[in-house]
Tab-separated table of C-alpha atoms in Angstrom:
chain	number	residue	atom	x	y	z
N	1	MET	CA	37.729	-16.575	-60.547
N	2	THR	CA	34.645	-14.790	-61.511
N	3	ARG	CA	32.796	-16.618	-58.659
N	4	ARG	CA	35.242	-15.473	-55.971
N	5	ALA	CA	35.223	-12.127	-57.003
N	6	THR	CA	31.366	-12.261	-57.076
N	7	VAL	CA	31.426	-13.590	-53.285
N	8	ALA	CA	34.072	-11.026	-52.856
N	9	GLU	CA	31.472	-8.019	-54.000
N	10	ARG	CA	28.609	-9.174	-52.194
N	11	PRO	CA	27.148	-6.167	-50.047
N	12	ARG	CA	27.601	-6.811	-46.210
N	13	ALA	CA	25.191	-5.458	-43.472
N	14	PRO	CA	26.061	-2.433	-41.741
N	15	ARG	CA	27.814	-2.872	-38.663
N	16	TRP	CA	25.055	-0.885	-36.653
N	17	LEU	CA	22.434	-3.234	-37.837
N	18	ARG	CA	22.924	-6.336	-35.641
N	19	PRO	CA	23.457	-4.214	-32.472
N	20	THR	CA	20.352	-2.348	-33.127
N	21	ILE	CA	18.484	-5.365	-33.660
N	22	ILE	CA	19.270	-7.184	-30.528
N	23	GLY	CA	18.762	-3.750	-28.666
N	24	VAL	CA	14.956	-3.321	-29.973
N	25	LEU	CA	14.198	-6.940	-29.114
N	26	LEU	CA	15.642	-6.576	-25.480
N	27	ALA	CA	13.831	-3.366	-25.439
N	28	VAL	CA	10.810	-5.168	-26.439
N	29	ALA	CA	11.676	-8.269	-23.846
N	30	PHE	CA	11.946	-5.365	-21.122
N	31	TYR	CA	8.864	-3.585	-21.936
N	32	GLN	CA	6.829	-7.053	-21.791
N	33	MET	CA	8.527	-8.423	-18.765
N	34	SER	CA	7.696	-4.956	-16.720
N	35	GLY	CA	4.159	-4.954	-17.975
N	36	TRP	CA	3.648	-8.414	-16.689
N	37	LEU	CA	5.345	-7.574	-13.275
N	38	PHE	CA	3.510	-4.498	-12.723
N	39	HIS	CA	0.206	-6.262	-13.742
N	40	ASN	CA	1.233	-9.066	-10.841
N	41	LEU	CA	2.611	-7.173	-8.364
N	42	LYS	CA	0.249	-3.746	-8.102
N	43	GLY	CA	-1.321	-4.876	-5.304
N	44	PHE	CA	2.191	-5.321	-3.502
N	45	LEU	CA	3.017	-1.863	-5.028
N	46	GLY	CA	0.461	-0.247	-3.520
N	47	LEU	CA	0.781	-1.677	-0.017
N	48	LEU	CA	4.546	-0.802	0.003
N	49	PHE	CA	3.283	3.115	-0.670
N	50	LEU	CA	0.839	2.840	1.754
N	51	ALA	CA	3.409	1.689	4.466
N	52	TRP	CA	5.495	4.338	3.285
N	53	LEU	CA	2.912	7.161	3.738
N	54	PHE	CA	2.395	5.652	7.273
N	55	SER	CA	6.091	5.804	7.928
N	56	VAL	CA	6.730	9.328	7.039
N	57	THR	CA	3.565	10.068	8.404
N	58	ILE	CA	4.625	8.757	12.101
N	59	GLU	CA	8.359	10.382	11.268
N	60	PRO	CA	7.994	13.354	12.790
N	61	ILE	CA	6.985	12.169	16.162
N	62	VAL	CA	9.880	9.329	15.918
N	63	ASP	CA	12.234	12.303	14.867
N	64	ARG	CA	11.530	14.301	18.025
N	65	LEU	CA	11.413	11.002	20.180
N	66	GLU	CA	15.301	10.684	19.245
N	67	ARG	CA	16.042	13.713	19.962
N	68	PHE	CA	15.106	12.962	23.451
N	69	GLY	CA	17.663	10.286	23.613
N	70	MET	CA	15.315	7.332	23.043
N	71	ARG	CA	16.447	5.015	20.278
N	72	ARG	CA	14.897	5.030	16.947
N	73	GLY	CA	13.192	1.670	16.629
N	74	ALA	CA	12.122	1.947	20.417
N	75	GLY	CA	10.230	5.435	19.303
N	76	THR	CA	8.794	3.847	15.995
N	77	GLY	CA	7.268	0.592	18.003
N	78	LEU	CA	5.776	3.382	20.872
N	79	VAL	CA	4.013	5.484	18.359
N	80	MET	CA	3.208	2.456	16.118
N	81	PHE	CA	1.870	0.701	19.679
N	82	SER	CA	-0.057	3.707	20.862
N	83	LEU	CA	-1.592	4.215	17.417
N	84	ILE	CA	-3.048	0.446	18.077
N	85	LEU	CA	-4.282	1.265	21.294
N	86	PHE	CA	-6.156	4.303	20.142
N	87	THR	CA	-7.829	2.396	17.765
N	88	ILE	CA	-8.652	-0.825	19.740
N	89	GLY	CA	-9.882	1.838	22.666
N	90	PHE	CA	-12.170	3.396	19.832
N	91	PHE	CA	-13.797	0.499	18.849
N	92	ALA	CA	-14.252	-0.498	22.186
N	93	VAL	CA	-15.734	2.921	23.081
N	94	PHE	CA	-17.925	3.227	19.823
N	95	GLY	CA	-17.980	-0.156	18.128
N	96	THR	CA	-21.105	-1.444	19.156
N	97	LEU	CA	-22.992	1.569	18.915
N	98	LEU	CA	-21.268	2.193	15.440
N	99	PHE	CA	-21.966	-1.404	14.276
N	100	GLU	CA	-25.272	-1.411	15.863
N	101	GLN	CA	-26.505	1.851	13.805
N	102	ILE	CA	-24.981	0.426	10.538
N	103	ALA	CA	-26.924	-2.719	10.587
N	104	GLN	CA	-30.349	-0.396	11.493
N	105	LEU	CA	-28.893	1.865	8.560
N	106	LEU	CA	-28.942	-0.968	5.971
N	107	THR	CA	-32.163	-2.675	7.490
N	108	THR	CA	-34.021	0.730	6.905
N	109	LEU	CA	-32.474	2.036	3.873
N	110	PRO	CA	-35.212	0.020	1.632
N	111	ASP	CA	-37.862	1.962	3.233
N	112	ALA	CA	-35.969	5.312	2.681
N	113	LEU	CA	-35.348	4.712	-0.663
N	114	THR	CA	-39.412	3.897	-1.425
N	115	ARG	CA	-39.992	7.254	0.706
N	116	VAL	CA	-37.987	9.158	-1.396
N	117	THR	CA	-39.421	7.207	-4.543
N	118	ASP	CA	-42.736	8.191	-3.511
N	119	TRP	CA	-41.861	11.775	-3.230
N	120	ALA	CA	-40.241	12.079	-6.539
N	121	ASN	CA	-43.177	10.452	-7.995
N	122	ARG	CA	-45.934	12.937	-6.498
N	123	THR	CA	-43.551	15.971	-7.208
N	124	PHE	CA	-42.510	15.269	-10.628
N	125	ASP	CA	-45.213	13.336	-11.959
N	126	THR	CA	-42.983	10.583	-12.097
N	127	ASN	CA	-43.317	6.660	-12.464
N	128	PHE	CA	-40.579	4.919	-10.820
N	129	LYS	CA	-40.812	1.710	-9.061
N	130	THR	CA	-41.481	1.805	-4.991
N	131	GLY	CA	-41.606	-0.965	-2.510
N	132	ASP	CA	-40.920	-4.115	-3.295
N	133	GLU	CA	-41.008	-3.693	-7.102
N	134	LEU	CA	-38.100	-0.783	-6.595
N	135	LEU	CA	-35.619	-3.690	-5.071
N	136	LYS	CA	-37.338	-6.610	-5.411
N	137	ILE	CA	-36.228	-8.132	-2.552
N	138	THR	CA	-38.044	-11.444	-0.939
N	139	PRO	CA	-37.179	-13.908	1.243
N	140	ASP	CA	-36.429	-16.243	-1.534
N	141	THR	CA	-34.409	-13.372	-3.312
N	142	LEU	CA	-32.142	-13.166	-0.141
N	143	ARG	CA	-31.913	-17.077	0.343
N	144	ASP	CA	-30.882	-17.361	-3.289
N	145	LEU	CA	-28.416	-14.427	-3.158
N	146	ALA	CA	-26.805	-15.972	0.084
N	147	GLN	CA	-26.469	-19.437	-1.596
N	148	ARG	CA	-25.129	-17.626	-4.993
N	149	PHE	CA	-22.684	-14.966	-3.496
N	150	THR	CA	-21.611	-15.529	0.552
N	151	PRO	CA	-18.657	-18.098	0.276
N	152	GLY	CA	-18.653	-20.926	2.967
N	153	VAL	CA	-16.976	-20.854	6.238
N	154	LEU	CA	-12.942	-21.774	4.976
N	155	GLY	CA	-13.661	-18.692	2.366
N	156	VAL	CA	-14.742	-16.406	4.824
N	157	LEU	CA	-11.645	-17.624	7.184
N	158	SER	CA	-9.109	-17.339	4.270
N	159	THR	CA	-10.479	-13.982	3.412
N	160	LEU	CA	-10.294	-13.018	6.936
N	161	VAL	CA	-6.779	-14.510	7.298
N	162	GLY	CA	-5.424	-12.751	3.930
N	163	ALA	CA	-6.669	-9.486	5.285
N	164	LEU	CA	-4.600	-9.677	8.301
N	165	PHE	CA	-1.741	-10.979	6.922
N	166	GLN	CA	-1.648	-7.734	4.737
N	167	ILE	CA	-2.623	-5.856	7.722
N	168	LEU	CA	0.497	-7.308	9.460
N	169	THR	CA	2.610	-6.812	6.541
N	170	MET	CA	2.049	-3.421	6.076
N	171	LEU	CA	2.824	-2.765	9.490
N	172	LEU	CA	6.225	-4.586	9.458
N	173	PHE	CA	7.202	-2.558	6.593
N	174	VAL	CA	5.852	0.617	8.347
N	175	PHE	CA	8.300	0.020	11.302
N	176	TYR	CA	11.253	-1.014	9.055
N	177	MET	CA	10.798	2.140	7.185
N	178	SER	CA	10.458	4.561	9.857
N	179	ALA	CA	13.038	2.632	12.156
N	180	GLU	CA	15.482	2.510	9.218
N	181	GLY	CA	14.553	5.669	7.408
N	182	PRO	CA	17.924	7.462	7.604
N	183	GLN	CA	19.966	4.480	7.000
N	184	MET	CA	17.963	4.109	3.993
N	185	ARG	CA	18.608	7.715	2.791
N	186	ARG	CA	22.437	7.177	3.360
N	187	THR	CA	22.374	3.602	1.198
N	188	ILE	CA	20.132	4.994	-1.614
N	189	ALA	CA	22.480	8.448	-1.333
N	190	SER	CA	25.947	5.998	-1.658
N	191	TRP	CA	24.744	4.682	-5.147
N	192	PHE	CA	25.095	8.066	-6.599
N	193	PRO	CA	28.209	10.341	-6.971
N	194	ALA	CA	28.822	13.080	-4.506
N	195	ARG	CA	27.442	15.995	-6.727
N	196	GLN	CA	24.063	14.217	-6.903
N	197	GLN	CA	24.077	12.789	-2.980
N	198	GLN	CA	22.370	16.681	-1.969
N	199	LEU	CA	19.773	16.645	-4.773
N	200	ILE	CA	18.698	13.176	-3.905
N	201	ALA	CA	18.504	14.837	-0.212
N	202	SER	CA	16.313	17.343	-1.294
N	203	VAL	CA	14.220	15.272	-3.443
N	204	TRP	CA	13.692	13.212	-0.511
N	205	GLU	CA	13.171	15.731	2.078
N	206	THR	CA	10.501	16.925	-0.084
N	207	SER	CA	8.635	14.201	-0.739
N	208	VAL	CA	8.567	13.420	3.299
N	209	ASP	CA	7.186	16.835	4.145
N	210	LYS	CA	4.861	16.711	1.422
N	211	ALA	CA	3.701	13.262	1.970
N	212	GLY	CA	3.522	13.708	5.850
N	213	GLY	CA	1.895	16.879	5.936
N	214	TYR	CA	-0.720	15.961	3.456
N	215	VAL	CA	-1.850	12.791	5.164
N	216	VAL	CA	-1.839	14.732	8.607
N	217	SER	CA	-4.037	16.960	7.446
N	218	ARG	CA	-6.479	15.284	5.655
N	219	LEU	CA	-6.868	13.359	8.985
N	220	ILE	CA	-7.185	16.203	11.361
N	221	LEU	CA	-9.663	17.495	9.185
N	222	ALA	CA	-11.454	14.302	8.846
N	223	ALA	CA	-11.611	14.229	12.368
N	224	ALA	CA	-12.972	17.706	12.991
N	225	SER	CA	-15.582	17.134	10.366
N	226	SER	CA	-16.654	13.979	11.996
N	227	ILE	CA	-16.756	15.459	15.560
N	228	PHE	CA	-18.883	18.757	13.989
N	229	THR	CA	-21.259	16.869	12.026
N	230	GLY	CA	-21.976	14.234	14.566
N	231	ILE	CA	-22.602	16.388	17.493
N	232	PHE	CA	-25.056	18.723	14.590
N	233	LEU	CA	-26.707	15.295	13.713
N	234	LEU	CA	-27.129	14.307	17.584
N	235	ILE	CA	-28.585	17.459	18.767
N	236	ILE	CA	-31.474	17.737	15.766
N	237	GLY	CA	-32.038	13.877	16.505
N	238	VAL	CA	-30.708	12.468	13.127
N	239	PRO	CA	-30.657	8.733	13.591
N	240	TYR	CA	-27.273	6.528	13.108
N	241	TRP	CA	-25.570	9.689	13.829
N	242	LEU	CA	-22.070	8.167	14.474
N	243	PRO	CA	-21.567	5.884	10.944
N	244	LEU	CA	-23.226	9.287	9.106
N	245	ALA	CA	-20.622	11.327	11.011
N	246	ILE	CA	-17.603	9.057	10.440
N	247	TRP	CA	-18.836	9.107	6.713
N	248	THR	CA	-19.015	12.479	6.013
N	249	GLY	CA	-15.584	13.187	7.916
N	250	VAL	CA	-13.985	10.427	5.518
N	251	VAL	CA	-15.491	11.031	2.519
N	252	SER	CA	-15.122	14.746	2.347
N	253	GLN	CA	-11.566	14.854	2.710
N	254	PHE	CA	-10.109	11.575	1.060
N	255	ILE	CA	-12.435	12.212	-2.101
N	256	PRO	CA	-11.500	15.333	-4.016
N	257	THR	CA	-13.904	17.592	-5.682
N	258	LEU	CA	-17.040	15.123	-5.577
N	259	GLY	CA	-16.337	13.903	-1.896
N	260	THR	CA	-18.095	17.534	-0.190
N	261	TYR	CA	-21.365	16.399	-1.799
N	262	LEU	CA	-21.292	12.806	-1.543
N	263	ALA	CA	-20.381	13.126	2.384
N	264	ILE	CA	-23.506	15.252	2.959
N	265	GLY	CA	-25.796	13.826	0.927
N	266	LEU	CA	-26.277	10.712	2.787
N	267	PRO	CA	-26.923	12.425	6.428
N	268	ALA	CA	-29.188	14.443	4.315
N	269	LEU	CA	-31.178	11.697	2.850
N	270	ILE	CA	-31.556	9.918	6.158
N	271	ALA	CA	-32.467	13.287	7.823
N	272	ALA	CA	-35.438	13.776	5.194
N	273	VAL	CA	-36.595	10.314	5.956
N	274	GLN	CA	-37.289	11.065	9.180
N	275	GLN	CA	-38.332	14.644	9.295
N	276	PRO	CA	-38.193	16.585	5.614
N	277	LEU	CA	-37.313	20.054	7.364
N	278	ASP	CA	-34.145	17.934	8.983
N	279	GLY	CA	-32.957	17.514	5.671
N	280	VAL	CA	-32.739	21.055	4.917
N	281	TRP	CA	-31.136	21.798	7.954
N	282	VAL	CA	-28.145	19.124	7.443
N	283	ILE	CA	-27.689	20.243	4.114
N	284	ALA	CA	-27.411	23.978	5.526
N	285	PHE	CA	-24.926	22.704	8.324
N	286	GLY	CA	-22.875	21.048	5.495
N	287	THR	CA	-22.750	24.212	3.514
N	288	VAL	CA	-21.792	26.570	6.225
N	289	TYR	CA	-19.103	23.903	7.555
N	290	GLN	CA	-17.950	23.611	4.451
N	291	GLN	CA	-17.653	27.643	4.153
N	292	VAL	CA	-15.518	27.410	7.250
N	293	GLU	CA	-13.045	25.002	6.595
N	294	ASN	CA	-12.177	26.244	3.347
N	295	TYR	CA	-11.546	29.946	4.911
N	296	VAL	CA	-10.343	29.025	8.386
N	297	LEU	CA	-9.710	25.394	9.081
N	298	HIS	CA	-8.027	24.483	5.823
N	299	PRO	CA	-5.655	27.268	4.986
N	300	ARG	CA	-4.426	26.786	8.842
N	301	ILE	CA	-3.797	23.231	9.220
N	302	THR	CA	-2.481	22.481	5.395
N	303	SER	CA	-0.263	25.709	5.155
N	304	ARG	CA	2.723	23.517	4.637
N	305	THR	CA	1.263	21.251	2.542
N	306	VAL	CA	0.422	21.684	-1.390
N	307	ALA	CA	-2.185	23.251	-2.620
N	308	ILE	CA	-3.381	21.266	-5.797
N	309	HIS	CA	-6.166	22.155	-7.951
N	310	PRO	CA	-9.402	20.771	-7.782
N	311	ALA	CA	-9.202	19.216	-11.459
N	312	VAL	CA	-5.535	17.917	-11.024
N	313	ALA	CA	-7.087	16.064	-7.930
N	314	PHE	CA	-9.783	14.642	-9.676
N	315	GLY	CA	-7.841	13.468	-12.531
N	316	SER	CA	-5.505	11.948	-10.480
N	317	VAL	CA	-7.824	9.883	-8.565
N	318	ILE	CA	-9.233	8.497	-11.544
N	319	VAL	CA	-5.669	7.341	-13.038
N	320	GLY	CA	-4.909	5.982	-9.650
N	321	ALA	CA	-7.841	4.001	-9.590
N	322	THR	CA	-7.470	2.511	-12.789
N	323	LEU	CA	-4.154	1.543	-12.395
N	324	PHE	CA	-4.095	0.715	-8.515
N	325	GLY	CA	-7.942	0.205	-7.874
N	326	PRO	CA	-9.163	1.482	-4.585
N	327	VAL	CA	-5.396	1.932	-3.350
N	328	GLY	CA	-4.364	4.082	-6.146
N	329	ALA	CA	-7.438	6.531	-6.035
N	330	LEU	CA	-6.252	6.997	-2.096
N	331	VAL	CA	-2.699	7.524	-2.678
N	332	SER	CA	-3.115	9.409	-6.108
N	333	VAL	CA	-3.363	12.880	-4.514
N	334	PRO	CA	-0.148	12.827	-2.484
N	335	VAL	CA	1.736	11.737	-5.260
N	336	VAL	CA	0.584	14.132	-7.563
N	337	ALA	CA	1.248	16.703	-4.215
N	338	ILE	CA	4.988	15.259	-4.421
N	339	LEU	CA	5.508	15.652	-8.085
N	340	GLN	CA	3.943	19.312	-8.334
N	341	ALA	CA	6.415	19.937	-4.745
N	342	LEU	CA	9.533	18.669	-6.476
N	343	VAL	CA	8.624	20.814	-10.035
N	344	GLU	CA	8.130	23.924	-8.210
N	345	SER	CA	11.388	23.188	-6.370
N	346	PHE	CA	13.804	22.424	-9.099
N	347	GLY	CA	12.127	23.754	-11.970
N	348	HIS	CA	12.592	27.601	-13.198
N	349	ARG	CA	9.631	30.064	-14.371
N	350	TYR	CA	10.609	33.319	-16.485
N	351	GLU	CA	8.815	36.331	-16.737
N	352	LEU	CA	5.846	37.078	-18.969
N	353	ILE	CA	6.647	39.780	-21.511
N	354	PRO	CA	3.377	42.146	-21.961
N	355	GLU	CA	2.058	40.431	-24.855
N	356	VAL	CA	1.120	37.200	-23.320
N	357	GLY	CA	-0.122	39.114	-19.721
N	358	GLY	CA	3.042	40.089	-18.168
N	359	GLU	CA	3.154	43.407	-16.416
N	360	PRO	CA	5.410	46.241	-18.525
N	361	GLU	CA	8.528	47.335	-17.342
N	362	GLU	CA	8.596	50.457	-15.361
N	363	ASP	CA	12.312	51.066	-15.047
N	364	GLY	CA	13.649	53.678	-17.513
N	365	PRO	CA	12.277	56.012	-19.946
N	366	ASP	CA	9.558	55.016	-22.936
N	367	LEU	CA	12.238	54.881	-25.761
N	368	THR	CA	9.009	54.497	-28.339
N	369	ALA	CA	7.338	57.634	-26.861
N	370	ASP	CA	7.020	60.626	-29.455
N	371	SER	CA	9.864	62.966	-29.685
N	372	ASP	CA	7.423	65.915	-29.205
N	373	SER	CA	6.804	64.909	-25.551
N	374	TYR	CA	10.539	65.896	-24.781
N	375	ASP	CA	9.810	69.641	-26.428
């Protein structure tokens, strides 16, 4: 009798303990599985996001063709085919000149570094190594590097096939995301109740507008910068003007904050090697053009995009590069633009009180005034 009473009086575990333990274990397993999937699929996720950016960039043109009576799939195919033809035509016209100038630039780069190092040693009384000691490049060194780092023919072919497969995969996703864009939005909205479908439509529209507008504006500004820089470099006789102009346009627009200085630094260095005064002219041109772009071109072209603080843009590039590598650095700024637009659209701001910098209210009399002022 005493033994049965002792067994019956034993404290039992609370009912919530077992579900809590199971929930914690499932949460840990889900976290581990998510981390594993993210680590192994981050390249594919970056590819998907690039395809989405491409699709929302061409979406306004596809929508206009659809309003003219063309089927959406045919309009998407026509736009993509036109862009591919334009790219092929550009490389057909400038490809040979571009690759020749890049090869010559890489060939003369060691000599340029040697000249710059000699100038620094003479000007600042330093003792940096120059010539062969600077880069330590000899025929034996080149042969050893080629044998060590250059893959075989099969390795080169596999790399090219892999890159081609990724490009074709991205283009396929671009086609489906653009051609089936409205259907995809309706499918996603159908998973939510009616009161939330309007919110989903607004979020989608804002994301498409800001991401597409950002990419288009960057491309236009990059093209303008490349054209004007190339014309200026060609006029003053700077060699390798075509690759330097493309470098300036791309770097200045797609690398925030530091891109402007990195973009003009290389053309100025190459120009200064040939003629020191040309380097000064290139820097002066870059400074003047940057002001014209900031105050004339940029506000007009990006009037429909979200203005992002330079510090926020620079931080987003670092985070994107850390998570996704070069692809993350490229798409980080439009992602932040989308998030900022969503916060501004659905967030709520309050008026500041005078103690934290708000303007005092001017409506009504000042009740705290001295009573003698009313006498």
